[in-house]
Amino acid sequence: MAKTIANQKTKTTAKSPKFVSIQEAINAGDGKTVSIRGWVYRERGSNKFKFVVLRDSSNIIQCIFDRKDFEKSWEEIDQLQVECSLHLTGTISKDERAPTGFELHVTKYELIGKSDSYPITKDQSVEFLADNRHLWLRSRRMTSILKIRSTVFGAIDEYFKGEGFYEYHSPIFQAVQCEGGAELFSVDYFGKKDVFLGQTWQLYAEPAIFALEKIYTISPSFRAEKSKTSRHLTEYWHAEMEMAWADFDDIMDHGEKLLKHIVKTVLATNFEELKLLERDISKLKPIVEKPFIRMTYDDALKILKDKCKMKVEWGKDLRTIEEEELTKLYDVPVICTRYPKKVKAFYMTEDPKNPDVVLGCDFLAPEGYGEIIGGSHREADLEKVKQRLIDDGEDPIEYEFYLDTRRYGSVPHGGFGMGVERVVRWICGLENIKDAIPFPRTMERYKP
Ligand code: 4AD
Ligand code: MG
């Protein structure tokens, strides 16, 4: 941990100049005088000069203090440490050797907040960075991911609003399960024990399509999955949609169009961030340009056997390793459909042509990233839904409110859920889902 500087105060200026972002300062170009503010990203000094690379949310720039201009305050300047916050005014000049091609020759400065010696230095362990997540967020890597994440959230809203969906919200405290009882977090709700954190909005969304017809949300979901994989969080952001009068193809079409819109928007907005993350953009272009691959579960088993030498017994769900190998064969997501009924949730419509499979779809991202969307058409037959709840060990009485959706003017409908961090992980090309969210919650970590 950092040592403490006694009585550290944050100064405020009486009259501040008009600040521009570092990127705007760079754009202003050679010879322009600008005022910028930010944090010291790197520093080094000599007897004559102090070099500070200043960072703000937009970019970094090298700033030079010439001792002869600052003789009186040289001691303070000489001691500037990484993460001090500063106001700087100076002249921009082009310099090929500077990290972003430009430098600021400082004419005026103000130290706003001192910094203790910063605990994050080069080559630290993953654990150390996780313990210091609140500080690691300032890294250029995390800043880039968080910008892309922000673009993704915006693009989801934009897509659904553009398609005439209403934004709608479900409760997080719920008394039903939807995606498997074993993965519920229970909450002590004033002494009551049958309250859980929502795994999905779905059972509270279906009742609302009778009012709004087309709805979507972006909300946290919770899964008590005992999985320590690179794609499981216990708390994640879930973008979900539900739609009245929809057939199975409508659901898949929206999933495909949504993903295309997200990737297209990120490519148009976050070129610099993708570059900083060393993401191979040529891997993302096909997502926008080419149709996704649609195949049934039966097709997937055949391809796995023929091309990947992997034998999956019919009736078993696809495991991570099988999804990985399957998706490595394509440069666009695979939409896998018609899974065996017994591996999928109780609400999925039985395929009219084959009651052993359901009209459910998983979108599997390429390059081995695996499932990013899960969706389905919803079973309309009240008795079938009830029976499948019983088969899952549930008491249909608890689901009465939900079963009313099948009693009063039921219509064909369906929807899907997209794991936003899974999409961010894939787009950014991250090794682990943990870096796709500011403060990841996993089986092992719930602090800081
Ligand atoms: O496939 P899932 O479980 O489907 C549902 O929850 C449906 N009720 C959605 C719906 O039809 N409205 O979850 C949907 C998506 C997955 O495809 C995955 O992207 C993400 O949620 N997801 C997770 N993301 C991170 N960590 C986890 N533990 C996740 N579990 C699911
Ligand atoms: Mg799923």
CSV table of C-alpha atoms and ligand atoms in Angstrom, one decimal:
chain,number,residue,atom,x,y,z
A,1,MET,CA,0.0,0.0,0.0
A,2,ALA,CA,1.1,3.6,-0.6
A,3,LYS,CA,2.6,5.5,2.2
A,4,THR,CA,0.5,8.5,3.3
A,5,ILE,CA,1.4,12.1,2.9
A,6,ALA,CA,0.4,14.0,6.0
A,7,ASN,CA,-2.1,16.8,5.6
A,8,GLN,CA,-2.4,16.4,1.9
A,9,LYS,CA,-4.8,19.0,0.5
A,10,THR,CA,-6.3,19.4,-2.8
A,11,LYS,CA,-5.9,23.0,-4.1
A,12,THR,CA,-8.5,24.8,-6.1
A,13,THR,CA,-7.7,27.7,-8.4
A,14,ALA,CA,-9.3,31.1,-7.9
A,15,LYS,CA,-9.8,31.6,-11.6
A,16,SER,CA,-9.2,28.7,-13.9
A,17,PRO,CA,-8.3,29.1,-17.5
A,18,LYS,CA,-10.5,27.4,-20.2
A,19,PHE,CA,-9.3,23.8,-20.4
A,20,VAL,CA,-9.3,21.6,-23.4
A,21,SER,CA,-8.8,17.8,-23.4
A,22,ILE,CA,-5.4,16.4,-24.3
A,23,GLN,CA,-6.7,15.1,-27.6
A,24,GLU,CA,-8.1,18.6,-28.4
A,25,ALA,CA,-4.7,20.1,-27.5
A,26,ILE,CA,-3.0,17.7,-29.9
A,27,ASN,CA,-5.6,18.4,-32.6
A,28,ALA,CA,-5.0,22.2,-32.1
A,29,GLY,CA,-1.5,21.5,-33.4
A,30,ASP,CA,1.9,23.2,-33.6
A,31,GLY,CA,2.3,26.6,-32.0
A,32,LYS,CA,-1.0,26.8,-30.2
A,33,THR,CA,-1.2,27.8,-26.6
A,34,VAL,CA,-3.5,25.6,-24.5
A,35,SER,CA,-4.5,24.8,-21.0
A,36,ILE,CA,-4.9,21.1,-20.1
A,37,ARG,CA,-5.5,19.1,-16.9
A,38,GLY,CA,-4.9,15.5,-15.9
A,39,TRP,CA,-2.7,13.1,-14.0
A,40,VAL,CA,1.0,12.4,-14.3
A,41,TYR,CA,1.4,9.1,-16.2
A,42,ARG,CA,5.2,9.0,-16.3
A,43,GLU,CA,7.9,11.4,-15.1
A,44,ARG,CA,11.6,11.7,-15.4
A,45,GLY,CA,13.9,14.6,-14.7
A,46,SER,CA,17.4,16.1,-15.0
A,47,ASN,CA,19.1,19.1,-13.6
A,48,LYS,CA,17.7,21.2,-16.4
A,49,PHE,CA,14.4,19.7,-17.4
A,50,LYS,CA,11.4,17.8,-16.0
A,51,PHE,CA,9.5,15.6,-18.4
A,52,VAL,CA,6.0,14.7,-17.5
A,53,VAL,CA,3.6,12.6,-19.6
A,54,LEU,CA,0.2,13.8,-18.6
A,55,ARG,CA,-2.9,11.6,-19.0
A,56,ASP,CA,-6.6,12.5,-19.2
A,57,SER,CA,-9.5,10.5,-20.4
A,58,SER,CA,-8.8,11.4,-24.0
A,59,ASN,CA,-5.1,10.7,-24.5
A,60,ILE,CA,-1.5,11.4,-23.2
A,61,ILE,CA,1.0,14.1,-24.0
A,62,GLN,CA,4.6,14.7,-23.0
A,63,CYS,CA,5.0,18.0,-21.2
A,64,ILE,CA,8.4,19.7,-20.6
A,65,PHE,CA,9.3,22.0,-17.8
A,66,ASP,CA,12.4,24.1,-18.4
A,67,ARG,CA,14.2,24.8,-15.1
A,68,LYS,CA,15.1,28.3,-16.2
A,69,ASP,CA,11.4,29.3,-16.5
A,70,PHE,CA,10.6,27.8,-13.0
A,71,GLU,CA,13.6,28.5,-10.8
A,72,LYS,CA,11.5,29.4,-7.8
A,73,SER,CA,9.2,26.4,-7.9
A,74,TRP,CA,11.8,23.9,-9.2
A,75,GLU,CA,11.8,21.8,-6.0
A,76,GLU,CA,8.1,21.1,-6.2
A,77,ILE,CA,8.3,20.4,-9.9
A,78,ASP,CA,11.3,18.1,-9.4
A,79,GLN,CA,9.2,16.1,-6.9
A,80,LEU,CA,6.1,15.6,-9.1
A,81,GLN,CA,5.2,11.9,-8.8
A,82,VAL,CA,3.1,9.6,-10.9
A,83,GLU,CA,-0.6,10.3,-10.5
A,84,CYS,CA,-0.2,13.9,-9.2
A,85,SER,CA,-3.0,15.9,-10.7
A,86,LEU,CA,-2.1,19.1,-12.5
A,87,HIS,CA,-3.3,22.1,-14.4
A,88,LEU,CA,-0.9,23.0,-17.2
A,89,THR,CA,-0.7,25.9,-19.7
A,90,GLY,CA,1.8,25.8,-22.5
A,91,THR,CA,2.6,25.8,-26.2
A,92,ILE,CA,2.1,22.7,-28.4
A,93,SER,CA,4.9,21.6,-30.7
A,94,LYS,CA,5.3,18.6,-33.0
A,95,ASP,CA,7.9,16.1,-32.0
A,96,GLU,CA,8.2,12.7,-33.7
A,97,ARG,CA,9.9,11.2,-30.6
A,98,ALA,CA,7.1,12.1,-28.1
A,99,PRO,CA,4.7,9.3,-27.4
A,100,THR,CA,1.7,10.9,-29.2
A,101,GLY,CA,3.8,12.9,-31.6
A,102,PHE,CA,3.3,16.3,-29.8
A,103,GLU,CA,4.8,18.0,-26.7
A,104,LEU,CA,3.6,20.8,-24.5
A,105,HIS,CA,6.2,23.4,-23.4
A,106,VAL,CA,4.9,24.4,-20.1
A,107,THR,CA,4.6,28.1,-19.3
A,108,LYS,CA,2.3,27.9,-16.2
A,109,TYR,CA,1.5,25.0,-13.9
A,110,GLU,CA,-0.5,24.4,-10.8
A,111,LEU,CA,-0.3,21.3,-8.6
A,112,ILE,CA,-3.9,20.3,-7.8
A,113,GLY,CA,-3.5,17.0,-5.9
A,114,LYS,CA,-0.3,15.4,-4.7
A,115,SER,CA,0.2,11.7,-5.0
A,116,ASP,CA,1.6,9.2,-2.6
A,117,SER,CA,4.1,6.9,-4.2
A,118,TYR,CA,1.8,5.0,-6.6
A,119,PRO,CA,1.6,1.2,-5.8
A,120,ILE,CA,1.0,0.2,-9.4
A,121,THR,CA,4.2,-0.1,-11.3
A,122,LYS,CA,5.3,-2.3,-14.2
A,123,ASP,CA,4.9,-6.1,-14.3
A,124,GLN,CA,2.6,-6.7,-11.4
A,125,SER,CA,0.7,-9.9,-10.8
A,126,VAL,CA,-2.9,-10.4,-11.8
A,127,GLU,CA,-3.8,-10.7,-8.1
A,128,PHE,CA,-2.1,-7.5,-7.1
A,129,LEU,CA,-3.9,-5.6,-9.9
A,130,ALA,CA,-7.2,-7.2,-8.8
A,131,ASP,CA,-6.6,-6.1,-5.2
A,132,ASN,CA,-5.9,-2.6,-6.5
A,133,ARG,CA,-8.6,-2.6,-9.1
A,134,HIS,CA,-9.8,0.9,-8.0
A,135,LEU,CA,-6.4,2.2,-9.1
A,136,TRP,CA,-5.8,-0.1,-12.0
A,137,LEU,CA,-9.0,1.4,-13.6
A,138,ARG,CA,-6.7,4.4,-14.5
A,139,SER,CA,-4.5,2.3,-16.7
A,140,ARG,CA,-4.7,3.1,-20.4
A,141,ARG,CA,-5.7,-0.5,-21.0
A,142,MET,CA,-8.7,-0.4,-18.6
A,143,THR,CA,-9.6,3.1,-19.8
A,144,SER,CA,-9.8,1.8,-23.4
A,145,ILE,CA,-11.9,-1.2,-22.4
A,146,LEU,CA,-14.3,1.0,-20.4
A,147,LYS,CA,-14.7,3.4,-23.4
A,148,ILE,CA,-15.6,0.4,-25.6
A,149,ARG,CA,-18.0,-0.8,-22.9
A,150,SER,CA,-19.6,2.6,-22.9
A,151,THR,CA,-20.0,2.4,-26.7
A,152,VAL,CA,-21.6,-1.1,-26.4
A,153,PHE,CA,-24.2,0.1,-23.9
A,154,GLY,CA,-25.1,3.1,-26.1
A,155,ALA,CA,-25.3,0.9,-29.2
A,156,ILE,CA,-27.7,-1.5,-27.5
A,157,ASP,CA,-30.0,1.3,-26.5
A,158,GLU,CA,-29.8,2.8,-30.0
A,159,TYR,CA,-30.6,-0.5,-31.7
A,160,PHE,CA,-33.7,-1.3,-29.6
A,161,LYS,CA,-35.0,2.3,-29.6
A,162,GLY,CA,-34.5,2.4,-33.4
A,163,GLU,CA,-36.5,-0.8,-33.8
A,164,GLY,CA,-39.4,0.5,-31.8
A,165,PHE,CA,-38.8,-1.3,-28.5
A,166,TYR,CA,-39.8,0.3,-25.1
A,167,GLU,CA,-37.3,0.2,-22.3
A,168,TYR,CA,-38.8,-1.7,-19.4
A,169,HIS,CA,-37.6,-2.9,-16.0
A,170,SER,CA,-38.1,-6.0,-14.0
A,171,PRO,CA,-37.5,-6.4,-10.2
A,172,ILE,CA,-34.1,-7.7,-9.1
A,173,PHE,CA,-35.6,-9.3,-5.9
A,174,GLN,CA,-37.5,-12.3,-7.3
A,175,ALA,CA,-39.2,-15.3,-5.8
A,176,VAL,CA,-38.9,-17.6,-8.8
A,177,GLN,CA,-36.1,-19.2,-10.7
A,178,CYS,CA,-35.8,-19.2,-14.5
A,179,GLU,CA,-32.4,-20.5,-15.5
A,180,GLY,CA,-31.9,-23.3,-12.9
A,181,GLY,CA,-32.5,-23.3,-9.2
A,182,ALA,CA,-28.9,-24.4,-8.3
A,183,GLU,CA,-27.5,-21.1,-9.6
A,184,LEU,CA,-29.6,-18.7,-7.4
A,185,PHE,CA,-28.3,-16.3,-4.9
A,186,SER,CA,-30.7,-16.2,-2.0
A,187,VAL,CA,-31.3,-13.1,0.0
A,188,ASP,CA,-32.3,-12.7,3.6
A,189,TYR,CA,-35.4,-10.6,2.9
A,190,PHE,CA,-36.6,-9.5,6.4
A,191,GLY,CA,-36.2,-13.1,7.6
A,192,LYS,CA,-37.9,-14.6,4.5
A,193,LYS,CA,-35.7,-17.1,2.7
A,194,ASP,CA,-37.5,-17.6,-0.7
A,195,VAL,CA,-36.2,-14.4,-2.2
A,196,PHE,CA,-33.4,-14.5,-4.8
A,197,LEU,CA,-31.4,-12.1,-6.9
A,198,GLY,CA,-32.7,-12.2,-10.5
A,199,GLN,CA,-31.0,-14.4,-13.1
A,200,THR,CA,-33.0,-12.8,-15.9
A,201,TRP,CA,-35.8,-10.4,-16.3
A,202,GLN,CA,-37.7,-12.9,-18.4
A,203,LEU,CA,-40.6,-14.0,-16.2
A,204,TYR,CA,-41.4,-10.4,-15.4
A,205,ALA,CA,-40.9,-9.3,-19.0
A,206,GLU,CA,-43.3,-11.8,-20.6
A,207,PRO,CA,-46.3,-10.3,-18.7
A,208,ALA,CA,-45.4,-6.8,-20.0
A,209,ILE,CA,-45.5,-7.7,-23.7
A,210,PHE,CA,-49.3,-7.7,-23.4
A,211,ALA,CA,-49.0,-4.0,-22.6
A,212,LEU,CA,-46.0,-2.8,-24.6
A,213,GLU,CA,-45.5,-5.6,-27.2
A,214,LYS,CA,-41.8,-4.9,-27.8
A,215,ILE,CA,-39.5,-4.3,-24.8
A,216,TYR,CA,-35.8,-4.4,-23.8
A,217,THR,CA,-33.7,-3.8,-20.8
A,218,ILE,CA,-30.0,-3.6,-19.7
A,219,SER,CA,-29.8,-4.6,-16.1
A,220,PRO,CA,-27.6,-6.6,-13.7
A,221,SER,CA,-28.2,-10.4,-13.5
A,222,PHE,CA,-26.8,-12.7,-10.9
A,223,ARG,CA,-25.7,-16.3,-11.2
A,224,ALA,CA,-24.4,-18.4,-8.3
A,225,GLU,CA,-22.5,-20.6,-10.8
A,226,LYS,CA,-19.6,-22.4,-9.2
A,227,SER,CA,-17.6,-21.8,-12.4
A,228,LYS,CA,-14.1,-20.4,-12.3
A,229,THR,CA,-13.9,-20.0,-16.1
A,230,SER,CA,-12.8,-17.0,-18.2
A,231,ARG,CA,-16.4,-16.3,-19.1
A,232,HIS,CA,-18.4,-16.5,-15.9
A,233,LEU,CA,-19.2,-13.6,-13.5
A,234,THR,CA,-21.6,-13.9,-10.6
A,235,GLU,CA,-22.9,-10.4,-11.4
A,236,TYR,CA,-23.1,-9.3,-15.0
A,237,TRP,CA,-25.0,-6.9,-17.1
A,238,HIS,CA,-27.7,-8.5,-19.1
A,239,ALA,CA,-29.3,-6.9,-22.2
A,240,GLU,CA,-32.6,-8.6,-22.8
A,241,MET,CA,-35.5,-8.3,-25.2
A,242,GLU,CA,-39.0,-9.8,-25.4
A,243,MET,CA,-41.4,-9.4,-28.2
A,244,ALA,CA,-45.1,-10.2,-28.9
A,245,TRP,CA,-46.2,-11.8,-32.2
A,246,ALA,CA,-42.6,-13.0,-32.9
A,247,ASP,CA,-41.7,-16.3,-34.5
A,248,PHE,CA,-38.4,-18.0,-33.9
A,249,ASP,CA,-36.7,-16.4,-36.9
A,250,ASP,CA,-37.7,-12.9,-35.6
A,251,ILE,CA,-35.8,-13.5,-32.4
A,252,MET,CA,-32.6,-14.7,-34.2
A,253,ASP,CA,-32.8,-11.9,-36.7
A,254,HIS,CA,-32.9,-9.3,-33.9
A,255,GLY,CA,-29.9,-11.0,-32.2
A,256,GLU,CA,-27.9,-10.9,-35.4
A,257,LYS,CA,-28.9,-7.3,-36.3
A,258,LEU,CA,-28.1,-6.2,-32.7
A,259,LEU,CA,-24.6,-7.7,-32.7
A,260,LYS,CA,-23.9,-6.2,-36.2
A,261,HIS,CA,-25.0,-2.8,-34.9
A,262,ILE,CA,-22.8,-3.1,-31.8
A,263,VAL,CA,-19.7,-4.1,-33.7
A,264,LYS,CA,-20.2,-1.5,-36.4
A,265,THR,CA,-20.6,1.2,-33.8
A,266,VAL,CA,-17.5,0.2,-31.9
A,267,LEU,CA,-15.5,0.0,-35.2
A,268,ALA,CA,-16.6,3.5,-36.0
A,269,THR,CA,-16.1,5.0,-32.5
A,270,ASN,CA,-13.2,3.2,-30.9
A,271,PHE,CA,-10.5,2.7,-33.5
A,272,GLU,CA,-7.8,4.1,-31.2
A,273,GLU,CA,-8.9,2.0,-28.2
A,274,LEU,CA,-8.9,-1.2,-30.3
A,275,LYS,CA,-5.5,-0.4,-31.5
A,276,LEU,CA,-4.2,0.2,-27.9
A,277,LEU,CA,-5.6,-3.2,-27.0
A,278,GLU,CA,-3.9,-4.7,-30.0
A,279,ARG,CA,-7.2,-6.1,-31.2
A,280,ASP,CA,-7.0,-7.5,-34.8
A,281,ILE,CA,-9.7,-5.5,-36.4
A,282,SER,CA,-9.8,-7.8,-39.5
A,283,LYS,CA,-11.4,-10.3,-37.1
A,284,LEU,CA,-14.3,-7.9,-36.4
A,285,LYS,CA,-15.1,-6.7,-40.0
A,286,PRO,CA,-16.8,-10.0,-41.1
A,287,ILE,CA,-19.3,-9.6,-38.3
A,288,VAL,CA,-20.7,-6.4,-39.9
A,289,GLU,CA,-20.3,-7.6,-43.5
A,290,LYS,CA,-21.3,-11.3,-43.6
A,291,PRO,CA,-24.5,-13.2,-42.5
A,292,PHE,CA,-24.1,-15.3,-39.4
A,293,ILE,CA,-24.0,-19.1,-39.7
A,294,ARG,CA,-27.2,-20.8,-38.6
A,295,MET,CA,-27.1,-24.5,-37.8
A,296,THR,CA,-29.1,-27.0,-35.7
A,297,TYR,CA,-27.7,-28.8,-32.7
A,298,ASP,CA,-27.7,-31.9,-34.8
A,299,ASP,CA,-25.6,-30.2,-37.5
A,300,ALA,CA,-23.2,-29.0,-34.8
A,301,LEU,CA,-22.7,-32.5,-33.5
A,302,LYS,CA,-21.9,-33.7,-37.0
A,303,ILE,CA,-19.5,-30.9,-37.7
A,304,LEU,CA,-17.8,-31.5,-34.3
A,305,LYS,CA,-17.4,-35.2,-35.2
A,306,ASP,CA,-16.2,-34.7,-38.8
A,307,LYS,CA,-14.0,-31.5,-38.5
A,308,CYS,CA,-12.9,-31.4,-34.9
A,309,LYS,CA,-12.8,-35.2,-34.0
A,310,MET,CA,-15.0,-34.5,-31.0
A,311,LYS,CA,-17.8,-36.9,-30.3
A,312,VAL,CA,-20.8,-35.5,-28.3
A,313,GLU,CA,-23.5,-37.9,-27.3
A,314,TRP,CA,-26.9,-36.7,-28.5
A,315,GLY,CA,-28.8,-35.1,-25.5
A,316,LYS,CA,-25.7,-33.6,-23.9
A,317,ASP,CA,-25.3,-29.8,-23.8
A,318,LEU,CA,-22.4,-28.4,-25.7
A,319,ARG,CA,-19.5,-27.7,-23.3
A,320,THR,CA,-17.1,-24.7,-23.4
A,321,ILE,CA,-14.5,-26.8,-25.2
A,322,GLU,CA,-16.9,-27.9,-27.9
A,323,GLU,CA,-18.2,-24.4,-28.4
A,324,GLU,CA,-14.6,-23.2,-28.7
A,325,GLU,CA,-13.6,-25.7,-31.4
A,326,LEU,CA,-16.9,-25.2,-33.3
A,327,THR,CA,-16.6,-21.4,-33.4
A,328,LYS,CA,-12.9,-21.5,-34.5
A,329,LEU,CA,-14.2,-22.9,-37.8
A,330,TYR,CA,-16.0,-19.6,-38.7
A,331,ASP,CA,-15.3,-15.9,-38.8
A,332,VAL,CA,-18.8,-14.9,-37.8
A,333,PRO,CA,-21.0,-16.0,-34.9
A,334,VAL,CA,-22.7,-19.4,-35.1
A,335,ILE,CA,-26.4,-19.4,-34.2
A,336,CYS,CA,-27.0,-22.9,-32.9
A,337,THR,CA,-30.7,-24.0,-32.7
A,338,ARG,CA,-33.0,-26.8,-31.7
A,339,TYR,CA,-31.2,-28.2,-28.7
A,340,PRO,CA,-32.5,-31.2,-26.9
A,341,LYS,CA,-35.5,-30.3,-24.7
A,342,LYS,CA,-33.9,-31.8,-21.6
A,343,VAL,CA,-30.9,-29.5,-21.5
A,344,LYS,CA,-32.8,-26.3,-22.0
A,345,ALA,CA,-35.1,-24.2,-19.8
A,346,PHE,CA,-38.8,-25.0,-19.2
A,347,TYR,CA,-40.2,-22.1,-21.2
A,348,MET,CA,-38.8,-22.9,-24.6
A,349,THR,CA,-41.3,-23.9,-27.4
A,350,GLU,CA,-41.2,-27.6,-28.4
A,351,ASP,CA,-40.3,-27.8,-32.1
A,352,PRO,CA,-43.6,-28.7,-33.8
A,353,LYS,CA,-41.7,-31.1,-36.1
A,354,ASN,CA,-39.8,-32.8,-33.3
A,355,PRO,CA,-40.9,-32.7,-29.6
A,356,ASP,CA,-37.5,-33.8,-28.4
A,357,VAL,CA,-36.0,-30.5,-29.3
A,358,VAL,CA,-36.9,-26.9,-28.6
A,359,LEU,CA,-36.9,-23.6,-30.5
A,360,GLY,CA,-34.0,-22.2,-28.5
A,361,CYS,CA,-30.9,-20.5,-29.9
A,362,ASP,CA,-27.4,-19.8,-28.6
A,363,PHE,CA,-25.2,-17.3,-30.4
A,364,LEU,CA,-21.6,-18.5,-30.2
A,365,ALA,CA,-19.0,-15.9,-30.9
A,366,PRO,CA,-16.1,-16.7,-33.2
A,367,GLU,CA,-12.4,-17.3,-32.2
A,368,GLY,CA,-13.5,-19.6,-29.4
A,369,TYR,CA,-15.3,-16.9,-27.3
A,370,GLY,CA,-18.4,-19.0,-27.1
A,371,GLU,CA,-22.0,-18.2,-26.0
A,372,ILE,CA,-22.9,-14.5,-26.0
A,373,ILE,CA,-26.7,-14.7,-26.5
A,374,GLY,CA,-29.2,-17.2,-25.3
A,375,GLY,CA,-32.8,-16.9,-26.5
A,376,SER,CA,-35.9,-18.8,-27.6
A,377,HIS,CA,-39.5,-18.8,-28.7
A,378,ARG,CA,-41.7,-19.3,-25.7
A,379,GLU,CA,-43.9,-22.3,-25.2
A,380,ALA,CA,-47.6,-21.3,-25.5
A,381,ASP,CA,-49.2,-24.5,-24.1
A,382,LEU,CA,-50.0,-23.9,-20.4
A,383,GLU,CA,-50.1,-27.6,-19.5
A,384,LYS,CA,-46.7,-28.2,-21.1
A,385,VAL,CA,-45.1,-25.3,-19.3
A,386,LYS,CA,-46.6,-26.6,-16.0
A,387,GLN,CA,-45.4,-30.1,-16.6
A,388,ARG,CA,-41.9,-28.9,-17.4
A,389,LEU,CA,-41.7,-26.9,-14.2
A,390,ILE,CA,-42.7,-30.0,-12.3
A,391,ASP,CA,-40.1,-32.0,-14.1
A,392,ASP,CA,-37.5,-29.4,-13.0
A,393,GLY,CA,-38.7,-29.9,-9.4
A,394,GLU,CA,-40.6,-26.6,-9.2
A,395,ASP,CA,-44.0,-26.0,-7.7
A,396,PRO,CA,-46.2,-24.4,-10.4
A,397,ILE,CA,-48.2,-22.5,-7.7
A,398,GLU,CA,-45.2,-20.2,-7.3
A,399,TYR,CA,-45.4,-19.4,-11.0
A,400,GLU,CA,-49.1,-18.5,-11.1
A,401,PHE,CA,-48.4,-14.9,-12.1
A,402,TYR,CA,-46.3,-16.1,-15.0
A,403,LEU,CA,-48.7,-18.8,-16.1
A,404,ASP,CA,-51.4,-16.1,-16.5
A,405,THR,CA,-49.5,-15.0,-19.6
A,406,ARG,CA,-50.7,-18.3,-21.1
A,407,ARG,CA,-54.3,-17.9,-19.9
A,408,TYR,CA,-55.4,-14.4,-21.0
A,409,GLY,CA,-54.9,-13.8,-24.7
A,410,SER,CA,-51.6,-15.6,-25.2
A,411,VAL,CA,-49.7,-14.7,-28.4
A,412,PRO,CA,-46.7,-16.2,-30.0
A,413,HIS,CA,-43.7,-14.5,-28.5
A,414,GLY,CA,-40.0,-14.9,-27.6
A,415,GLY,CA,-36.9,-13.1,-26.6
A,416,PHE,CA,-33.2,-13.3,-25.8
A,417,GLY,CA,-30.6,-12.3,-23.3
A,418,MET,CA,-27.1,-11.1,-24.2
A,419,GLY,CA,-24.2,-11.0,-21.7
A,420,VAL,CA,-22.8,-7.6,-22.2
A,421,GLU,CA,-19.4,-8.4,-20.6
A,422,ARG,CA,-19.2,-11.5,-22.9
A,423,VAL,CA,-19.7,-9.2,-25.9
A,424,VAL,CA,-17.2,-6.7,-24.6
A,425,ARG,CA,-14.6,-9.4,-23.9
A,426,TRP,CA,-15.0,-10.7,-27.5
A,427,ILE,CA,-14.9,-7.4,-29.2
A,428,CYS,CA,-11.8,-6.3,-27.2
A,429,GLY,CA,-10.2,-9.7,-27.6
A,430,LEU,CA,-9.7,-10.1,-23.8
A,431,GLU,CA,-8.3,-13.2,-22.2
A,432,ASN,CA,-10.8,-13.1,-19.3
A,433,ILE,CA,-14.3,-11.7,-18.8
A,434,LYS,CA,-13.1,-10.0,-15.6
A,435,ASP,CA,-11.5,-7.2,-17.6
A,436,ALA,CA,-14.8,-6.4,-19.3
A,437,ILE,CA,-16.3,-4.9,-16.1
A,438,PRO,CA,-14.9,-2.3,-13.7
A,439,PHE,CA,-15.2,-4.3,-10.5
A,440,PRO,CA,-15.6,-8.0,-11.4
A,441,ARG,CA,-17.6,-10.3,-9.1
A,442,THR,CA,-16.6,-13.9,-9.3
A,443,MET,CA,-16.8,-17.0,-7.1
A,444,GLU,CA,-13.6,-15.9,-5.4
A,445,ARG,CA,-13.7,-12.1,-5.5
A,446,TYR,CA,-16.2,-9.6,-4.2
A,447,LYS,CA,-13.8,-6.9,-3.1
A,448,PRO,CA,-12.8,-4.1,-3.5
B,1,4AD,O1,-28.5,-18.3,-21.7
B,1,4AD,P1,-29.1,-17.5,-20.5
B,1,4AD,O2,-29.1,-18.2,-19.2
B,1,4AD,O3,-30.6,-17.1,-20.9
B,1,4AD,C1,-31.4,-16.4,-20.1
B,1,4AD,O4,-31.2,-15.9,-19.0
B,1,4AD,C2,-32.7,-16.1,-20.8
B,1,4AD,N1,-33.7,-15.9,-19.7
B,1,4AD,C3,-32.6,-14.8,-21.6
B,1,4AD,C4,-33.8,-14.4,-22.3
B,1,4AD,O5,-34.3,-15.2,-23.1
B,1,4AD,N2,-34.4,-13.3,-21.9
B,1,4AD,O6,-28.3,-16.2,-20.3
B,1,4AD,C5,-28.3,-15.2,-21.4
B,1,4AD,C6,-26.8,-14.7,-21.6
B,1,4AD,C7,-25.9,-15.8,-22.0
B,1,4AD,O7,-25.9,-16.1,-23.4
B,1,4AD,C8,-24.5,-15.2,-21.6
B,1,4AD,O8,-24.1,-14.3,-22.6
B,1,4AD,C9,-24.9,-14.4,-20.4
B,1,4AD,O9,-26.3,-14.2,-20.4
B,1,4AD,N3,-24.5,-15.0,-19.2
B,1,4AD,C10,-23.4,-14.7,-18.4
B,1,4AD,N4,-22.5,-13.8,-18.6
B,1,4AD,C11,-21.5,-13.7,-17.6
B,1,4AD,N5,-21.4,-14.5,-16.6
B,1,4AD,C12,-22.3,-15.5,-16.4
B,1,4AD,N6,-22.3,-16.3,-15.3
B,1,4AD,C13,-23.4,-15.6,-17.3
B,1,4AD,N7,-24.5,-16.5,-17.5
B,1,4AD,C14,-25.1,-16.1,-18.6
B,2,MG,MG,-27.5,-20.0,-22.1
